[in-house]
Every structure is written in structure tokens, then in C-alpha cells.
Amino acid sequence: MTTPHGRRATPVAEAAGDPGGATSVPAARDGAPRPAAPPELDYNGRRHRRAMDDATLRDMARRIPRALAQTARLAWSADRRMAATVVVCQLLSGAATALMLGAVARALPRLTASDPREGLAQAWPALTVAVAAMAGGSALWILADWATRRLNPKIASAADLTLVDLHMRAELSAYDTEGFSERSQAAEIGALRAVDLADDAKSLTNGLVQLVSAATVLTSLHPLLLGVLLLSVIPRGLGGVIAARIDYRVHDRTLSARNLRGMMRWWLTTADLADELRANTMRPYLQFWYRTMCDRVEDRELAGARPYLLVTLLAASLAGVFTLGMWASLAALVLAGAMSAALAGTAVVASQTARRALHSIVRYGAVMFHHGLYLNDYHAFVDEVASMVTARGTTRVEAPRRIRFEGAGYTYPAKETPALHPVDLTLHRGEVVALVGENGAGKSTLIRLLTGLTTAGEGAVRWDDTDLATADAESVWRHVGLVPQRTGRWPLAARENITLGRPREDGDGRIWAAADRVGMAEALRGLPRRLDTLLARSVWGGHELSGGQWQRLACARAMYREPAVLVLDEPTSEMDARGEHTIFRELRETARDRITIVVTHRLDNVRMADRVIVLDQGRIREEGRFEDLVATEGSLLGELHALSQDR
């Protein structure tokens, strides 16, 4: 391995002297210190770690039918006609193989007759059937492959859409459950591998059908041949399983490095970080880091090549010995008069067919076993999230005149301390309320409760007289406009970035009005295609906005909705003074028609609020007018305001 300067670097295993691999590499000859080797990371928490190493052949045989059944259900739900086409083609292909072998068995004795012309005349009908059966089998395989290719994109879309839709419809509390992100990632892998499983299932079932067809023909020729066939193919089958385990072990031991390398590759090639990477001379170390990861993967894959070769050679040698034994058995049967030479030739053809079929079974069975583990994750996660889909009640709510917290509190899953202790609070239409507090004070949780994003764990939150726990969630959110701390920079046209969630009804007038209210109209008119400009610089023809412009766009999106409840969480953190002034002036001027809640750490902006609510460790510590609270001795707002003035 060479460093970015072209010198040979110390191997990673030697460079990482401690378990974390963080020991510095010795200094180079020119005195410049070499960078520390990246730490060796291993995802020991993966559910399927060493799954194939630990699995017995019995485990694999039991799990593969389950993976086949799951794949069949996905295919059936995606396109019944194509799924049925694949199954029928597989069965007919097996029948064609059996027909071909049977025709060959009938033709060979006639071809070995003393008079070749007479033998050919007698054999040609059977030979015609054999050729037609071979052609038909090939055509059926092509048809099955065509149907599978038609199925694959539908399976991929169906699996992906199911996951995305469930994520969007799940209660927010689902994201807070322990291990949700990891299970989501595993399910995503399962969805991606569902497409591979369709191809693998086709190849595996075809191998099974061909094997059964060949074995049936051999048994009909002589019962002894089936046992001899098994002896000739079992070594190759066992070798295939062991080789598959070696492949899997290499895959498992390089997974961490490949994942990290894949994540880092995006960071190294994206335009978002190009300035920082160059100006801060990060390239030498990052190139060294990336090369190290490449070398780790390469070294471990090369290390697996030798045992793979030995296993394959041993299996092939044993298979060769038993194949010779099969031929010897056929010769003995011919010499003993128990079988004609022509039938022996048919048995050789059938055994070759069975051997190829078994190779497919072993290869694709091992792959299906591995992919099936992740497909199980997909189905388990779908069932889990389906039980968490927002379904609270059927009461439809109207725009509220007031929102009341009646002893409402909330504790996140796996947490002992409430994020929001039971509070009593009333918010009125026409009022601008500022939420203030240090990080972790409970502001975001209170916002989730009052907008119905989360239902109270205790007590109730009511819009007028309706408990949000019993209301239809979608009817609640139609009256909400939310600008969170992290707003979406959606890769859509500027128009859709404003109307998103509330499609335009008549023309672009309301869109421009919303943009003008947040001071964004001039910037949008300056875009190459105005409202039709794609806001995604990474896409050809796309355009990028500044951080402050994205925030203005998010505010325009919320105001375009003309909500009855407007919530802005740090809406101006990236804006300049002019943009900030524009937003808060607009809030003040339009407050009469809605309930407005603003969360901000810029306490000078709090002056415009009718009421300030100060949260501290999940409790309302104080509330009132800004001037009154700041002037009160011992006030937390006064303390925070004084600190902000000292900056």
C-alpha cells in the first residue's frame, strides 16, 4: 500500500497497534509524520452476522422454501400474470427435459442397429421429438427470463413504495423506538434484494425441476443409477456450499470497510464539500484513508481466494472419482446384460443434466439463504411499522380558536424522565406566543403535541373541544403550517417547493404573494426559469439557493397554506438582518387570523410576541410579557437575555 506521496505504507494490521487501530504510523524518512491508520470497525451488532457460517445444511434447507414463498408472494402482488408465466414455464421446461431424455433413450438403441440407414429411419421420429423438446425448453427458459425481467422493476417499486409509504404514515413515536433506524436500514436492504431473489428463485426452481426430470429418467432406466448419480453430485454440492460460505465470510469481514468506503466516497466527490476539502488541504489524508479501505477489502478478498480454490479442487476431484464410478457402474450393467449400451449413453446425458441442475441449486440456494435473511427483515419491519401507522380517531376538526393543554405531558420511549411534564396552557387565536428555553427544555415536544404530530402520553391537548388523541390526524394537519429547525431542501421546482402539501388552485398569484411576504419574490424572479427552476444543483440544469433563501422558501411554504396554527422553530437562524425583519414583521401583521407560535434563541425577536413562555427541564417556569419577565428578579428569561447581550 502506498501513501499519497508514493511511499510504501505500513500494513494496516501493523499500524493499528491497539484494538481501535488508532496508533500513529511511524514518521516518514523525510521527517513528515504519516497519518494514523483508520480504525478497524466491525458491526458486531448485526443481526445476521455469520449467519451462513453458523447455519447447518438443515437450516439452509428449511429457510430456502420460506424465502421462495416470500418471493412468490411479492411477485404475485406485483404482477400475477408474469408470476404465473414464470411458474408455468419452469414446469413445462422440466417436462421438456424429461421428454427430451426419454426420446433420446428411444432413439439410441435404433441408432446402434447393424444397418445405420434402417436405424436412422427408425430413430428419426424420436430424434425429432428430442430436438423439438430441447428447442421448446430453451424457448420456455427465454420466456421465463423475459417474464422475470418484467417482474423485477415491479417488485422493486412495490417493495420500495411500501417502505416509503409506511415511513410517511407512521406515528413519529415510531422513530423514537430503540433500534428503529437499524431495522429500517435492514428492511431497505431486504427491499433491494427482493429483485435479486426473483432472479435467484427462477434459477433455483429451474435447477430443481431439471434435477427431478433427470432423476426420474435415470430411475426409469435402472433404480441403481439414482444412487450412483447422488454419489457423483453430492461432493460437488457440498463443495459448492463450503465455497459459498468462504465467499460469505469474505463478504462479512469486508462489510464494515466497504460501507465506510461507500459513505466516504460521496463526501470526497460531492461539490458540497469541495471548497473545504481543498482550502484545508484535506486531500492527502483522505486519499490515504480511502486507499487504506480499498487495500483492506482487496487483501481480505485475496486471502479468501486460496481456500476457495482448494475447496473447489477437492470437490471437483471427489466428484470426478464418483463420476468414474458411475461410468464403471454403467459399464458393468452393460457387460452383465442388464442394460444396453444405448441406454447407458442416455444415462450419461441424464447425469450431466442432473449435475448442471445441482450446481444451480447449490449456488442459488446459498444466495437465497443469505438474501432471505434480509427479506425476513423487510417483512418483519413492514408488519412492525404497519402497526404504528397513524390511526387515532375519526373526528374531523376545524380551524381552532384556542388550543388547551390539560395536564398534557410526554415521555419518549426508553426514557425515564419526561421530555414534557404535565402542563396546563391555553393558546388563543390572534395571539403570537414565543417559546423560549435552553436546549432540551421541551420546546420541540410541546410543538409536537399542539400540532397533533404526537399525542399526549398523559392528560390531553384539545383544539377547542376536540381531544387530538381522538381526531383524524390528517384533518388536524390541514390547519397547520410548520417551519421546523431543519427544513427540507426538496429537489423540486421552486413552484412545488412553495405549494408542496397544498397544490396550487388557480394560477401562480398566491405563490408569488407568499414569496413576496417573506422577501423571496425578487430572488425567484432572478432564477433562470423563475418558478420552473429545479432547486437541486447536483442535477443537470438545477440551481442552488443560499441557506437563508431556503429558510425564506420554507416560511413561504407555511404561509402559502394560510394555516390556522403557524409554528416556526428557529425560522431565521440563517437569514440576514433584513430577511429576519421581514419575517417577524409579516408574523405580526397576519397574527389576527391564526394562532402563532415562534421558537427562537435570538431573544431580541421575542419582543414582538404577545406572550413569552419559558420552558425549563420540561416544565413551564414562567410566562408573561417580555418586558415584565426580563425585569423580574431571578427570571430565567432575564438571565438568558443578559447573556445574549454580553456576546
XYZ file of C-alpha atoms in Angstrom:
647
model
C 0.000 0.000 0.000
C 1.352 3.415 -0.928
C 0.776 6.736 0.729
C -0.438 9.807 -1.170
C 3.266 10.672 -1.618
C 4.011 7.360 -3.361
C 5.870 5.605 -0.492
C 5.010 2.181 0.796
C 2.867 2.445 3.930
C 2.918 0.166 6.951
C 0.259 -2.528 6.656
C -2.930 -1.604 8.443
C -2.798 -4.552 10.798
C 0.672 -3.495 11.943
C -0.162 0.205 12.024
C -3.148 -0.333 14.276
C -1.387 -1.383 17.433
C -4.421 -1.204 19.691
C -7.922 -2.697 19.228
C -9.181 0.616 17.918
C -6.427 0.829 15.370
C -5.634 4.438 16.306
C -1.888 4.104 16.873
C 0.053 6.581 14.736
C 2.068 5.296 11.820
C 5.842 5.864 12.207
C 7.266 9.031 10.699
C 8.393 9.001 7.080
C 12.091 9.253 6.200
C 11.765 12.937 5.344
C 10.565 13.566 8.903
C 6.962 14.317 7.999
C 4.617 12.263 10.199
C 2.432 9.764 8.422
C -1.271 9.846 9.266
C -2.803 7.382 11.670
C -4.411 4.354 10.096
C -8.217 4.416 10.117
C -9.636 2.363 12.985
C -10.812 -1.155 12.337
C -14.582 -1.053 12.746
C -16.743 -4.147 12.876
C -20.515 -4.138 13.097
C -20.818 -6.781 15.788
C -24.421 -5.816 16.409
C -25.644 -7.008 13.015
C -28.455 -9.483 13.444
C -27.256 -11.783 10.653
C -23.578 -11.775 11.492
C -22.001 -15.076 10.452
C -25.470 -16.397 9.620
C -24.185 -18.679 6.868
C -21.184 -19.851 8.895
C -23.468 -20.865 11.750
C -26.184 -22.416 9.598
C -26.270 -26.158 9.019
C -27.394 -27.682 5.752
C -30.648 -28.500 7.515
C -31.101 -24.842 8.463
C -30.496 -23.795 4.882
C -32.882 -26.407 3.517
C -35.569 -25.194 5.926
C -35.116 -21.482 5.269
C -34.873 -21.590 1.475
C -38.511 -22.715 0.941
C -39.593 -19.830 3.171
C -37.579 -17.374 1.070
C -39.122 -18.883 -2.068
C -42.618 -18.438 -0.636
C -41.932 -14.816 0.338
C -40.537 -14.088 -3.118
C -43.558 -15.727 -4.724
C -45.917 -13.540 -2.667
C -44.044 -10.387 -3.670
C -44.068 -11.423 -7.334
C -47.754 -12.342 -7.204
C -48.670 -8.998 -5.662
C -46.568 -7.133 -8.255
C -47.815 -8.849 -11.426
C -49.874 -12.045 -11.272
C -49.697 -12.697 -14.992
C -45.891 -12.545 -15.145
C -45.530 -14.559 -11.925
C -47.778 -17.288 -13.326
C -45.826 -17.193 -16.602
C -42.559 -17.892 -14.762
C -44.029 -20.827 -12.816
C -45.696 -22.407 -15.858
C -42.544 -22.009 -17.961
C -40.440 -23.672 -15.262
C -42.765 -26.679 -15.046
C -43.056 -27.028 -18.816
C -39.273 -26.710 -19.138
C -38.854 -29.648 -16.759
C -41.371 -31.647 -18.752
C -39.457 -30.783 -21.943
C -36.222 -32.061 -20.365
C -37.884 -35.330 -19.377
C -39.384 -35.652 -22.854
C -36.019 -34.996 -24.464
C -34.234 -37.601 -22.349
C -36.992 -40.141 -22.968
C -36.788 -39.515 -26.726
C -33.008 -39.937 -26.636
C -33.484 -43.230 -24.762
C -35.798 -44.452 -27.523
C -33.574 -43.228 -30.358
C -30.177 -44.531 -29.255
C -30.990 -48.292 -29.454
C -32.183 -47.831 -33.035
C -29.115 -45.785 -33.985
C -26.856 -48.632 -32.836
C -28.583 -51.155 -35.092
C -26.450 -53.102 -37.597
C -27.893 -51.201 -40.538
C -27.259 -47.461 -39.913
C -29.750 -46.361 -42.574
C -32.527 -48.506 -41.194
C -31.627 -47.434 -37.654
C -31.752 -43.757 -38.590
C -35.067 -44.255 -40.363
C -36.470 -45.832 -37.226
C -34.873 -43.282 -34.864
C -35.735 -40.014 -36.650
C -39.214 -39.594 -35.089
C -37.703 -39.890 -31.606
C -34.819 -37.623 -32.575
C -37.285 -35.061 -33.908
C -39.116 -35.163 -30.595
C -35.806 -34.731 -28.722
C -34.780 -31.728 -30.840
C -38.232 -30.177 -30.523
C -38.166 -30.734 -26.765
C -34.724 -29.097 -26.489
C -35.871 -26.137 -28.571
C -39.068 -25.878 -26.578
C -37.152 -25.995 -23.296
C -34.844 -23.210 -24.476
C -37.795 -21.121 -25.614
C -39.518 -21.636 -22.273
C -36.352 -20.546 -20.449
C -36.176 -17.387 -22.563
C -39.864 -16.709 -21.888
C -39.341 -17.208 -18.142
C -36.354 -14.855 -18.248
C -38.442 -12.239 -20.089
C -41.242 -12.551 -17.532
C -38.745 -12.230 -14.678
C -37.295 -9.076 -16.202
C -40.818 -7.709 -16.405
C -41.364 -8.648 -12.776
C -38.141 -7.227 -11.349
C -38.858 -3.487 -11.665
C -42.403 -4.030 -10.395
C -41.170 -5.962 -7.372
C -38.557 -3.288 -6.664
C -41.122 -0.485 -6.930
C -43.723 -2.311 -4.852
C -41.277 -3.109 -2.037
C -39.779 0.389 -2.035
C -43.151 2.159 -2.191
C -44.436 0.065 0.701
C -41.489 1.059 2.886
C -41.605 4.754 1.958
C -45.368 4.973 2.412
C -45.244 3.299 5.825
C -42.462 5.632 6.972
C -44.514 8.653 5.944
C -47.682 7.383 7.649
C -46.135 6.067 10.872
C -46.531 7.875 14.166
C -43.492 9.995 14.987
C -43.096 7.915 18.137
C -42.077 5.011 15.883
C -38.845 6.846 15.045
C -38.092 7.152 18.750
C -38.256 3.414 19.470
C -34.919 1.761 20.149
C -33.241 0.322 17.072
C -35.819 1.726 14.629
C -33.189 3.180 12.282
C -31.192 -0.060 12.197
C -34.324 -2.123 11.465
C -35.305 0.374 8.790
C -31.901 0.035 7.090
C -32.090 -3.765 7.221
C -35.588 -3.631 5.705
C -34.295 -1.365 2.951
C -31.597 -3.925 2.143
C -34.324 -6.578 2.070
C -36.355 -4.487 -0.362
C -33.312 -4.059 -2.624
C -32.542 -7.770 -2.535
C -36.120 -8.716 -3.356
C -35.233 -8.118 -7.012
C -32.190 -10.406 -6.780
C -34.355 -13.016 -5.107
C -36.722 -13.091 -8.082
C -33.844 -13.981 -10.427
C -32.329 -16.390 -7.912
C -35.685 -18.075 -7.295
C -36.156 -18.598 -11.033
C -32.709 -20.207 -11.366
C -33.140 -22.299 -8.229
C -36.571 -23.641 -9.163
C -35.376 -24.350 -12.686
C -32.500 -26.368 -11.227
C -34.922 -28.301 -9.015
C -37.242 -29.050 -11.911
C -34.362 -30.164 -14.157
C -32.906 -32.333 -11.387
C -36.242 -34.054 -10.761
C -36.708 -34.627 -14.509
C -33.225 -36.131 -14.925
C -33.547 -38.266 -11.776
C -36.914 -39.571 -12.948
C -35.460 -40.646 -16.277
C -32.461 -42.326 -14.617
C -34.693 -44.209 -12.195
C -36.825 -45.447 -15.083
C -33.672 -46.733 -16.819
C -32.383 -48.568 -13.734
C -33.061 -47.882 -9.995
C -29.351 -48.294 -9.191
C -28.477 -45.266 -11.305
C -30.221 -42.814 -8.987
C -27.985 -43.812 -6.071
C -24.879 -43.632 -8.244
C -25.978 -40.197 -9.510
C -26.284 -38.889 -5.957
C -22.786 -40.142 -5.156
C -21.416 -38.302 -8.182
C -23.098 -34.969 -7.453
C -23.022 -34.779 -3.633
C -19.279 -33.893 -3.406
C -19.737 -31.040 -5.845
C -22.817 -29.906 -3.939
C -21.029 -29.917 -0.583
C -18.080 -28.140 -2.169
C -20.432 -25.510 -3.503
C -21.903 -24.904 -0.043
C -18.450 -24.616 1.549
C -17.279 -22.302 -1.233
C -20.395 -20.181 -0.690
C -19.528 -19.920 2.996
C -15.997 -18.788 2.118
C -17.465 -16.120 -0.148
C -19.845 -15.052 2.596
C -17.046 -14.919 5.190
C -15.070 -12.583 2.924
C -18.208 -10.506 2.396
C -18.853 -10.369 6.144
C -15.304 -9.387 7.066
C -15.149 -6.629 4.473
C -18.637 -5.246 5.085
C -17.557 -2.535 7.517
C -14.737 -1.310 5.276
C -16.947 -1.366 2.181
C -19.758 0.529 3.942
C -17.375 3.158 5.270
C -15.671 3.447 1.904
C -19.010 3.889 0.181
C -20.091 6.620 2.600
C -16.759 8.400 2.329
C -16.792 8.236 -1.453
C -19.836 10.520 -1.557
C -18.149 13.035 0.726
C -14.984 13.009 -1.389
C -16.796 13.579 -4.684
C -19.695 15.893 -3.784
C -19.499 19.559 -4.702
C -20.909 20.444 -1.270
C -17.540 19.803 0.398
C -15.182 20.574 -2.460
C -14.265 24.037 -1.092
C -13.483 22.798 2.415
C -11.533 19.794 1.160
C -9.215 21.889 -0.988
C -8.796 25.000 1.140
C -7.960 22.974 4.255
C -5.560 20.620 2.385
C -7.538 17.549 3.386
C -6.771 15.604 0.198
C -3.539 13.816 1.276
C -5.045 12.308 4.412
C -8.386 11.488 2.823
C -6.671 9.844 -0.123
C -4.554 7.808 2.324
C -7.711 6.892 4.265
C -9.602 5.843 1.146
C -6.669 3.825 -0.187
C -6.371 2.062 3.172
C -10.005 0.994 2.995
C -9.525 -0.225 -0.587
C -6.475 -2.235 0.484
C -8.344 -3.811 3.413
C -11.085 -5.044 1.115
C -8.597 -6.185 -1.518
C -6.346 -8.041 0.961
C -9.220 -9.964 2.533
C -10.695 -10.899 -0.811
C -7.313 -12.150 -1.980
C -6.899 -14.094 1.266
C -10.150 -15.922 0.532
C -9.039 -16.954 -2.965
C -6.680 -19.767 -1.827
C -9.127 -21.722 0.409
C -11.817 -21.232 -2.247
C -9.511 -22.798 -4.839
C -8.597 -25.727 -2.556
C -12.225 -26.500 -1.723
C -13.250 -26.286 -5.360
C -10.386 -28.585 -6.445
C -11.169 -31.131 -3.724
C -14.873 -31.153 -4.560
C -14.149 -31.472 -8.276
C -11.693 -34.320 -7.629
C -14.164 -36.275 -5.494
C -16.910 -35.624 -7.998
C -14.600 -36.903 -10.731
C -13.866 -40.083 -8.785
C -17.558 -40.772 -8.226
C -18.352 -39.890 -11.834
C -15.833 -42.520 -12.922
C -17.606 -44.852 -10.534
C -20.889 -44.053 -12.250
C -19.418 -44.814 -15.652
C -17.936 -48.035 -14.267
C -21.367 -48.971 -12.959
C -22.893 -48.299 -16.348
C -20.200 -50.428 -17.991
C -20.848 -53.241 -15.515
C -24.579 -53.107 -16.237
C -23.910 -53.236 -19.979
C -21.459 -56.149 -19.660
C -23.871 -58.028 -17.410
C -26.607 -57.593 -19.999
C -28.796 -55.600 -17.579
C -28.632 -52.507 -19.798
C -27.929 -51.807 -23.420
C -25.079 -49.533 -24.479
C -27.636 -47.127 -25.933
C -29.435 -46.770 -22.611
C -26.091 -46.288 -20.901
C -25.456 -43.351 -23.213
C -28.838 -41.922 -22.238
C -27.877 -42.304 -18.576
C -24.691 -40.289 -19.191
C -26.686 -37.489 -20.797
C -29.175 -37.515 -17.899
C -26.401 -37.454 -15.315
C -24.813 -34.428 -16.980
C -28.176 -32.672 -16.924
C -28.596 -33.524 -13.250
C -25.089 -32.291 -12.443
C -25.729 -28.889 -14.038
C -29.071 -28.672 -12.242
C -27.465 -29.447 -8.886
C -24.839 -26.778 -9.482
C -27.640 -24.236 -9.933
C -29.433 -25.494 -6.827
C -26.342 -25.177 -4.620
C -25.275 -21.814 -5.995
C -28.626 -20.106 -5.933
C -29.770 -21.877 -2.785
C -26.837 -20.382 -0.852
C -27.550 -16.954 -2.294
C -31.253 -17.218 -1.492
C -30.462 -18.252 2.059
C -28.396 -15.098 2.531
C -30.829 -12.766 0.764
C -33.738 -14.427 2.531
C -32.412 -13.262 5.898
C -32.809 -9.656 4.785
C -36.161 -10.327 3.153
C -37.330 -11.540 6.569
C -36.193 -8.173 7.938
C -38.268 -6.429 5.296
C -41.454 -8.321 6.138
C -40.903 -8.022 9.900
C -40.339 -4.274 9.607
C -43.382 -3.801 7.387
C -45.524 -5.594 9.979
C -43.980 -3.534 12.784
C -44.493 -0.150 11.132
C -47.952 -1.078 9.853
C -48.992 -1.409 13.499
C -47.633 2.114 14.163
C -49.441 3.890 11.332
C -51.273 6.999 12.481
C -54.864 5.928 13.158
C -56.249 7.782 16.153
C -59.886 8.590 15.559
C -62.463 9.765 13.066
C -63.399 13.155 14.489
C -62.699 15.851 11.903
C -61.593 19.158 13.345
C -61.960 22.721 12.114
C -59.553 25.622 12.492
C -59.209 26.114 16.272
C -59.978 29.335 18.107
C -57.985 28.072 21.064
C -55.669 25.213 21.988
C -55.701 23.903 25.544
C -53.146 21.721 27.345
C -54.918 19.930 30.193
C -52.194 18.270 32.263
C -50.570 17.206 28.973
C -47.151 15.591 29.172
C -44.981 13.215 27.176
C -42.148 10.773 27.812
C -40.199 9.345 24.902
C -39.846 5.546 24.589
C -36.977 4.030 26.601
C -36.656 7.281 28.598
C -37.393 7.602 32.298
C -37.555 11.393 32.561
C -40.467 13.111 30.788
C -39.492 15.403 27.926
C -42.509 17.483 28.938
C -44.010 17.242 32.399
C -47.798 17.717 32.679
C -48.596 21.318 31.798
C -51.729 23.450 31.710
C -51.711 26.055 28.982
C -54.134 27.867 26.687
C -53.283 29.483 23.352
C -55.736 31.860 21.633
C -56.349 32.839 18.017
C -54.794 36.194 17.197
C -52.009 35.659 19.715
C -48.293 35.438 18.962
C -46.595 33.223 21.538
C -42.821 32.845 21.849
C -41.362 29.632 23.292
C -38.016 30.165 24.993
C -35.714 27.767 26.784
C -32.330 26.156 26.703
C -31.602 23.034 24.663
C -33.612 20.076 25.932
C -36.139 22.256 27.736
C -39.100 20.592 25.980
C -39.899 23.139 23.265
C -39.937 20.684 20.357
C -42.063 18.228 22.332
C -44.603 20.915 23.167
C -44.776 21.839 19.462
C -45.367 18.204 18.515
C -48.241 17.975 20.979
C -50.006 21.192 19.998
C -49.815 20.336 16.271
C -51.009 16.764 16.769
C -47.763 15.277 15.470
C -47.621 13.319 18.721
C -50.469 12.583 21.108
C -50.027 13.311 24.796
C -48.776 10.435 26.925
C -50.830 11.794 29.816
C -53.517 14.438 30.003
C -54.991 15.887 26.822
C -54.420 18.537 24.170
C -57.656 19.984 22.808
C -58.421 22.043 19.758
C -61.493 23.841 21.018
C -63.435 20.882 22.450
C -61.786 18.070 20.479
C -59.111 15.889 22.075
C -56.410 15.437 19.418
C -55.989 11.824 20.521
C -59.454 11.117 19.069
C -59.205 13.354 15.997
C -58.458 12.363 12.425
C -54.775 13.292 12.141
C -54.941 14.446 8.520
C -57.809 16.832 9.325
C -55.649 18.354 12.083
C -52.600 18.841 9.879
C -54.613 20.593 7.152
C -54.800 23.561 9.507
C -51.086 23.532 10.467
C -48.162 25.380 8.930
C -44.804 24.242 10.345
C -41.314 25.583 9.732
C -39.010 23.212 11.678
C -35.364 23.816 12.558
C -34.247 21.552 9.724
C -36.334 22.337 6.687
C -36.445 20.200 3.583
C -34.379 21.331 0.630
C -36.599 19.453 -1.757
C -35.131 18.622 -5.198
C -38.210 20.044 -6.906
C -39.056 23.128 -8.924
C -39.331 26.403 -6.987
C -43.093 26.371 -7.504
C -43.503 22.935 -5.886
C -41.188 23.936 -3.060
C -43.831 26.500 -2.089
C -47.042 24.628 -2.899
C -45.790 21.299 -1.509
C -48.579 19.843 0.607
C -51.183 22.258 -0.758
C -51.218 22.172 -4.598
C -51.988 25.433 -6.362
C -55.613 26.018 -7.192
C -55.715 28.929 -9.695
C -52.602 30.307 -11.280
C -49.393 31.423 -9.600
C -50.803 34.540 -7.931
C -50.899 33.077 -4.424
C -47.431 31.603 -4.896
C -45.900 34.961 -5.748
C -47.836 36.597 -2.910
C -46.420 34.111 -0.384
C -42.905 34.612 -1.783
C -43.286 38.378 -1.597
C -44.415 38.233 2.030
C -41.120 36.610 3.043
C -38.946 38.734 0.745
C -38.216 35.899 -1.670
C -40.046 37.092 -4.802
C -37.097 39.015 -6.240
C -34.737 36.052 -5.828
C -37.226 33.718 -7.537
C -37.648 36.109 -10.459
C -33.878 36.061 -10.866
C -33.737 32.283 -11.343
C -33.130 31.008 -14.892
C -36.672 29.662 -15.263
C -38.281 31.514 -12.384
C -40.809 29.211 -10.645
C -39.982 26.337 -13.008
C -36.307 26.283 -11.950
C -35.216 22.987 -10.405
C -33.695 23.627 -6.984
C -31.014 20.935 -6.975
C -27.501 21.897 -8.042
C -26.378 18.264 -8.234
C -28.820 17.666 -11.115
C -28.078 18.981 -14.605
C -29.908 22.274 -15.093
C -30.559 22.626 -11.358
C -29.926 25.712 -9.258
C -28.927 26.149 -5.614
C -30.165 28.646 -3.024
C -28.309 30.025 -0.010
C -29.184 28.815 3.473
C -31.158 31.952 4.246
C -33.071 31.697 0.959
C -34.030 28.126 1.735
C -35.398 29.304 5.087
C -37.406 32.056 3.392
C -38.785 29.476 0.988
C -39.834 27.266 3.915
C -41.603 30.236 5.522
C -43.324 30.979 2.193
C -44.440 27.349 2.048
C -46.010 27.593 5.501
C -47.703 30.916 4.762
C -48.996 29.709 1.386
C -51.031 27.161 3.326
C -52.788 30.046 5.174
C -52.840 27.884 8.306
C -54.892 28.410 11.418
C -51.905 27.273 13.501
C -48.495 28.593 12.388
C -45.402 27.238 14.132
C -41.902 28.499 13.374
C -38.959 26.813 15.079
C -35.821 28.966 14.688
C -37.117 30.229 11.319
C -34.409 32.870 10.759
C -31.222 31.226 12.045
C -29.523 31.503 8.609
C -31.089 34.773 7.455
C -29.539 38.192 7.296
C -30.974 41.087 9.328
C -33.243 42.241 6.507
C -34.749 38.786 6.000
C -35.256 38.314 9.716
C -37.009 41.679 9.996
C -39.275 40.818 7.050
C -40.372 37.503 8.550
C -41.207 38.848 12.009
C -42.985 41.873 10.584
C -45.144 39.541 8.498
C -45.905 37.387 11.531
C -47.069 40.395 13.455
C -49.230 41.767 10.629
C -51.038 38.469 9.929
C -51.367 37.249 13.521
C -55.056 38.167 13.826
C -56.206 35.224 11.719
C -54.276 32.449 13.425
C -52.513 31.054 16.473
C -48.794 31.774 16.003
C -46.010 30.063 17.946
C -42.385 31.076 17.474
C -39.338 29.307 18.908
C -36.147 31.342 18.832
C -32.866 31.761 20.662
C -32.498 35.319 19.375
C -34.214 36.909 22.301
C -34.475 40.379 20.779
C -37.038 38.868 18.397
C -39.156 37.764 21.356
C -40.188 41.356 21.952
C -42.751 41.122 19.156
C -44.646 38.313 20.933
C -47.805 38.930 22.914
C -46.705 36.355 25.436
C -43.490 34.543 26.250
C -43.492 31.016 27.681
C -40.194 29.978 29.237
C -39.582 26.231 29.487
C -37.011 24.692 31.800
C -36.361 20.929 32.020
C -39.761 20.044 30.648
C -41.763 22.450 32.796
C -43.203 25.921 32.289
C -41.037 28.019 34.534
C -42.526 31.432 33.730
C -44.793 33.176 31.242
C -45.879 36.719 30.528
C -44.883 39.796 28.544
C -41.244 40.073 27.523
C -40.647 43.385 29.335
C -42.251 42.120 32.558
C -40.265 38.852 32.629
C -36.923 40.486 31.839
C -37.484 42.987 34.636
C -38.375 40.277 37.178
C -35.580 39.372 39.577
C -34.450 35.757 39.197
C -36.178 35.413 35.834
C -34.646 32.779 33.544
C -35.622 34.880 30.533
C -33.840 37.836 32.089
C -30.727 35.732 32.642
C -30.746 34.384 29.070
C -31.346 37.856 27.661
C -28.451 39.292 29.667
C -26.165 36.537 28.372
C -27.216 37.269 24.797
C -26.364 40.947 25.258
C -22.871 40.091 26.542
C -21.886 38.325 23.325
